[in-house]
PDB file of C-alpha atoms in Angstrom:
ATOM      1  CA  UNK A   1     -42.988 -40.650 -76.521  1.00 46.00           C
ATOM      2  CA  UNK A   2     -43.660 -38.744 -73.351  1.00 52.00           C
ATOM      3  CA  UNK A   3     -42.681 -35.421 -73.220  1.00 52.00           C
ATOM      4  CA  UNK A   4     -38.946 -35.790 -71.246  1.00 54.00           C
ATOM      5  CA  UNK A   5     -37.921 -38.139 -73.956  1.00 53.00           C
ATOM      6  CA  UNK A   6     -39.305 -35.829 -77.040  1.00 53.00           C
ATOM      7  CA  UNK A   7     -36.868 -32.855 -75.580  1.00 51.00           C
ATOM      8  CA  UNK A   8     -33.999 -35.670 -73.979  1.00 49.00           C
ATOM      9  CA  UNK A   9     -31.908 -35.333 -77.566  1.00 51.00           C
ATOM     10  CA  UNK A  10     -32.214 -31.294 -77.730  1.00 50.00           C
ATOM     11  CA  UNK A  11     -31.263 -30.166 -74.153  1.00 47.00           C
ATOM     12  CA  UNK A  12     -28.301 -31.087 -71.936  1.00 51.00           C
ATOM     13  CA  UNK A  13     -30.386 -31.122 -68.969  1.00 53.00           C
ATOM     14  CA  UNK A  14     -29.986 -34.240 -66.328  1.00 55.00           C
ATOM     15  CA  UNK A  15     -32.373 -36.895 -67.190  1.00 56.00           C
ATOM     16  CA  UNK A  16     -33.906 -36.487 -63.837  1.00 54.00           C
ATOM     17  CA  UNK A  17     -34.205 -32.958 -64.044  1.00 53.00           C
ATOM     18  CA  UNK A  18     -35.974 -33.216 -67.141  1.00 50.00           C
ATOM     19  CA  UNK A  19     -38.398 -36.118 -65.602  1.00 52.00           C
ATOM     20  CA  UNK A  20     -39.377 -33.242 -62.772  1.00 49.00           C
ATOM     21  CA  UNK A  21     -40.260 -30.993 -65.583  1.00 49.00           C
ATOM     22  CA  UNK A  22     -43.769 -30.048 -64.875  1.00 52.00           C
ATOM     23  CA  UNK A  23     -46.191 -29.958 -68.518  1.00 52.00           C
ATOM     24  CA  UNK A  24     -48.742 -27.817 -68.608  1.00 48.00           C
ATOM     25  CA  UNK A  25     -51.198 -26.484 -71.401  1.00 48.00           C
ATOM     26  CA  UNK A  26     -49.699 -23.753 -73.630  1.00 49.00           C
ATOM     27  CA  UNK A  27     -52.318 -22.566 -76.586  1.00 55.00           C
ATOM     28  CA  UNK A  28     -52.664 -26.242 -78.405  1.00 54.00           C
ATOM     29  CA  UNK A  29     -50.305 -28.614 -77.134  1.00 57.00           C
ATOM     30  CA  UNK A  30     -48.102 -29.820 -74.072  1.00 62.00           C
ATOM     31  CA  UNK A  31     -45.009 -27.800 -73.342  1.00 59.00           C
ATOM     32  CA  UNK A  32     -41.863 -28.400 -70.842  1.00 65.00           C
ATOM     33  CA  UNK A  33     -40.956 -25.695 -68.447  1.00 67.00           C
ATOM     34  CA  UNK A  34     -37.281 -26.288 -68.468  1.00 75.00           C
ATOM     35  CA  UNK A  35     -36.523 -23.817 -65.341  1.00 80.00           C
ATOM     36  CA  UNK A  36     -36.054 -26.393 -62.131  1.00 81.00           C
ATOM     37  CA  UNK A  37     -37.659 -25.117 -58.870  1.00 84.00           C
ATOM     38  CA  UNK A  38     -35.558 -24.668 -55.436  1.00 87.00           C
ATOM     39  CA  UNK A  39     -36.401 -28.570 -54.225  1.00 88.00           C
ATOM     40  CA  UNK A  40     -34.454 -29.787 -57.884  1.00 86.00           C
ATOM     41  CA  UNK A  41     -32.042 -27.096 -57.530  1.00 87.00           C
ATOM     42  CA  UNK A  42     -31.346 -27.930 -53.556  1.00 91.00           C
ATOM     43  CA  UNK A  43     -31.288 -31.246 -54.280  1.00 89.00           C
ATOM     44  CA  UNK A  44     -28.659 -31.098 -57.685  1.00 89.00           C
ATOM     45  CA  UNK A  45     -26.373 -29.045 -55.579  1.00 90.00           C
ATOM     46  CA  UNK A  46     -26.301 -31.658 -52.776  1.00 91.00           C
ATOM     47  CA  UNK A  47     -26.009 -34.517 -54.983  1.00 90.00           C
ATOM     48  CA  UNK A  48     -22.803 -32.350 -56.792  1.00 88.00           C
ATOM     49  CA  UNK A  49     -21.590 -31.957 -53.538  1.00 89.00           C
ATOM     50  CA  UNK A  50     -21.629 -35.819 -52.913  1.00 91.00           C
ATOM     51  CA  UNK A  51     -20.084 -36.656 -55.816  1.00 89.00           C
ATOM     52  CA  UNK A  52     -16.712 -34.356 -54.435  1.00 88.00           C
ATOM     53  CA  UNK A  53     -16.527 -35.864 -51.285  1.00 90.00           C
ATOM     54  CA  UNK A  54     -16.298 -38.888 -53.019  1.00 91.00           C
ATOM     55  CA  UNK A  55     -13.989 -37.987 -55.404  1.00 90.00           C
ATOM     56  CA  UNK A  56      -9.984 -38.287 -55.353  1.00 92.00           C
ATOM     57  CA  UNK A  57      -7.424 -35.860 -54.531  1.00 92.00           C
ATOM     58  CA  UNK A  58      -6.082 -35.978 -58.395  1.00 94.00           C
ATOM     59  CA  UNK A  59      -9.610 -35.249 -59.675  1.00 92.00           C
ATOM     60  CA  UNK A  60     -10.530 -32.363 -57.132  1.00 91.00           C
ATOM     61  CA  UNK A  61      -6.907 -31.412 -58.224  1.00 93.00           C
ATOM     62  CA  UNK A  62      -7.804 -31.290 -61.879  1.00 93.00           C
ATOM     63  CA  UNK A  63     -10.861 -29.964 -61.641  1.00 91.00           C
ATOM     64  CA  UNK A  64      -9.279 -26.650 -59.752  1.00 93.00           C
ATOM     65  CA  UNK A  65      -7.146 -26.373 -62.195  1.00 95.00           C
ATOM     66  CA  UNK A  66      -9.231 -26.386 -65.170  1.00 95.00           C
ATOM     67  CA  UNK A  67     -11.742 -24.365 -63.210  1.00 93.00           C
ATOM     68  CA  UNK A  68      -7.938 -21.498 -62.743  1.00 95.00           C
ATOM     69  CA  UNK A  69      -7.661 -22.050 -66.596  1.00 95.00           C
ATOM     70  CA  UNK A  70     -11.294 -20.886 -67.425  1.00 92.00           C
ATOM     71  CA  UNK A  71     -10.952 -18.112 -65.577  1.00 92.00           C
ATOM     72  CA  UNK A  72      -7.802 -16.894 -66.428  1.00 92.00           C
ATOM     73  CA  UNK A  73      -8.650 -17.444 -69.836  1.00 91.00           C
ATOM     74  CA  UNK A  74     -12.364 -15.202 -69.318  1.00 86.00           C
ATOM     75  CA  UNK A  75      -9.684 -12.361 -67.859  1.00 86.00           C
ATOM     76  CA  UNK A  76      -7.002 -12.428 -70.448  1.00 88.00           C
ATOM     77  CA  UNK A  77      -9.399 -12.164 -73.612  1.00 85.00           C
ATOM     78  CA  UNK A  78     -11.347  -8.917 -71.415  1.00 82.00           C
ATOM     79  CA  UNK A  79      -7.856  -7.609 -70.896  1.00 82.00           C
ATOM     80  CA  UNK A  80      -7.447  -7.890 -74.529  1.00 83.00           C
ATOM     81  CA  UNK A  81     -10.322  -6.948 -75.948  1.00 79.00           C
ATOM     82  CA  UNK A  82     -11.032  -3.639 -73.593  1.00 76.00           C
ATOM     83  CA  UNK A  83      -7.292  -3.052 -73.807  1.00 75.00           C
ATOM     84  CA  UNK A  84      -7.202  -3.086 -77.536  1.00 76.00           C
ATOM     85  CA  UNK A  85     -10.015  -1.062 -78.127  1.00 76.00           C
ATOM     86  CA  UNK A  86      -9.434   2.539 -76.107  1.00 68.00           C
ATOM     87  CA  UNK A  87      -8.487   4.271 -79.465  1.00 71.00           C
ATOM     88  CA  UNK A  88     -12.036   3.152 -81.620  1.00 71.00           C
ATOM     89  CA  UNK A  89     -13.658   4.402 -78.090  1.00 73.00           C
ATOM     90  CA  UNK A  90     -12.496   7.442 -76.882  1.00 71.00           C
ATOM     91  CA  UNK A  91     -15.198   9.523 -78.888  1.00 78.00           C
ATOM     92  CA  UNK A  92     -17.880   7.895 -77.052  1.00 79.00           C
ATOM     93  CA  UNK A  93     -16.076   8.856 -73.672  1.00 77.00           C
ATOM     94  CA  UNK A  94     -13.697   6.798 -71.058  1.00 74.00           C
ATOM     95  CA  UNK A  95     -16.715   4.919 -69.404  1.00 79.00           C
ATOM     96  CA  UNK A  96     -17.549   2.655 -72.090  1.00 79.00           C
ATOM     97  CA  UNK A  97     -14.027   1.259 -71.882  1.00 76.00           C
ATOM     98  CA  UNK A  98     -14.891   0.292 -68.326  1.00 79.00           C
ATOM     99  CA  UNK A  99     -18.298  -0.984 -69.199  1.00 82.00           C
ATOM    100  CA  UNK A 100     -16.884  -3.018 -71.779  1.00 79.00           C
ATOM    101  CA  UNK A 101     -14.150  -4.504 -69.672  1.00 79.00           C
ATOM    102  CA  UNK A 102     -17.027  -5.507 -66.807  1.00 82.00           C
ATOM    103  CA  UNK A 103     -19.416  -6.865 -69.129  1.00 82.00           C
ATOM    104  CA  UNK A 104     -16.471  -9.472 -70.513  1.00 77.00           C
ATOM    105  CA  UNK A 105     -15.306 -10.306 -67.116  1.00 77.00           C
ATOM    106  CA  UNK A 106     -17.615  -9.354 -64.119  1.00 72.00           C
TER     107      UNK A 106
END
């Protein structure tokens, strides 16, 4: 097997992106560097891009709203969480409170 298929059934990388995976010589054996430069990255934003223009209102309409869902869902569990927990942290001070409410949802 080559080394794109070997790693194909372990990471959820695009088959092409995994293709433009450079190998190179790591102490024994041949190892995948799984970070895409700015040509792949360029490129998999236009091709995303492409793909919406093409797409229908309903989907584009779907996809917002799933993409509204996430992120009202990502602010309603840090509301919860940092609101819930101002009594087990007011001994360390009313900062960590804060940090802990912009580390769930920045």
């Amino acid at each position: 097997k080559t080394l794109p298929e070997r790693f194909a059934p372990i990471v959820s990388l695009p088959r092409h992106l995994l293709q433009s995976a450079s190998g190179f010589s790591m102490g024994g054996g041949k190892a995948a560097s799984l970070v895409i430069g700015p040509k792949e990255g360029y490129a998999a934003i236009v091709d995303k891009g492409e793909s919406l223009c093409n797409a229908s209102l309903i989907q584009i309409f779907a996809l917002s709203t799933m993409a509204g869902c996430f992120i009202g869902f990502g602010a309603l569990l840090s509301l919860t969480i940092s609101g819930n927990i101002d009594g087990a942290l007011k001994c360390l001070g009313p900062g960590v409170g804060t940090w802990l409410f912009a580390a769930l949802f920045p």
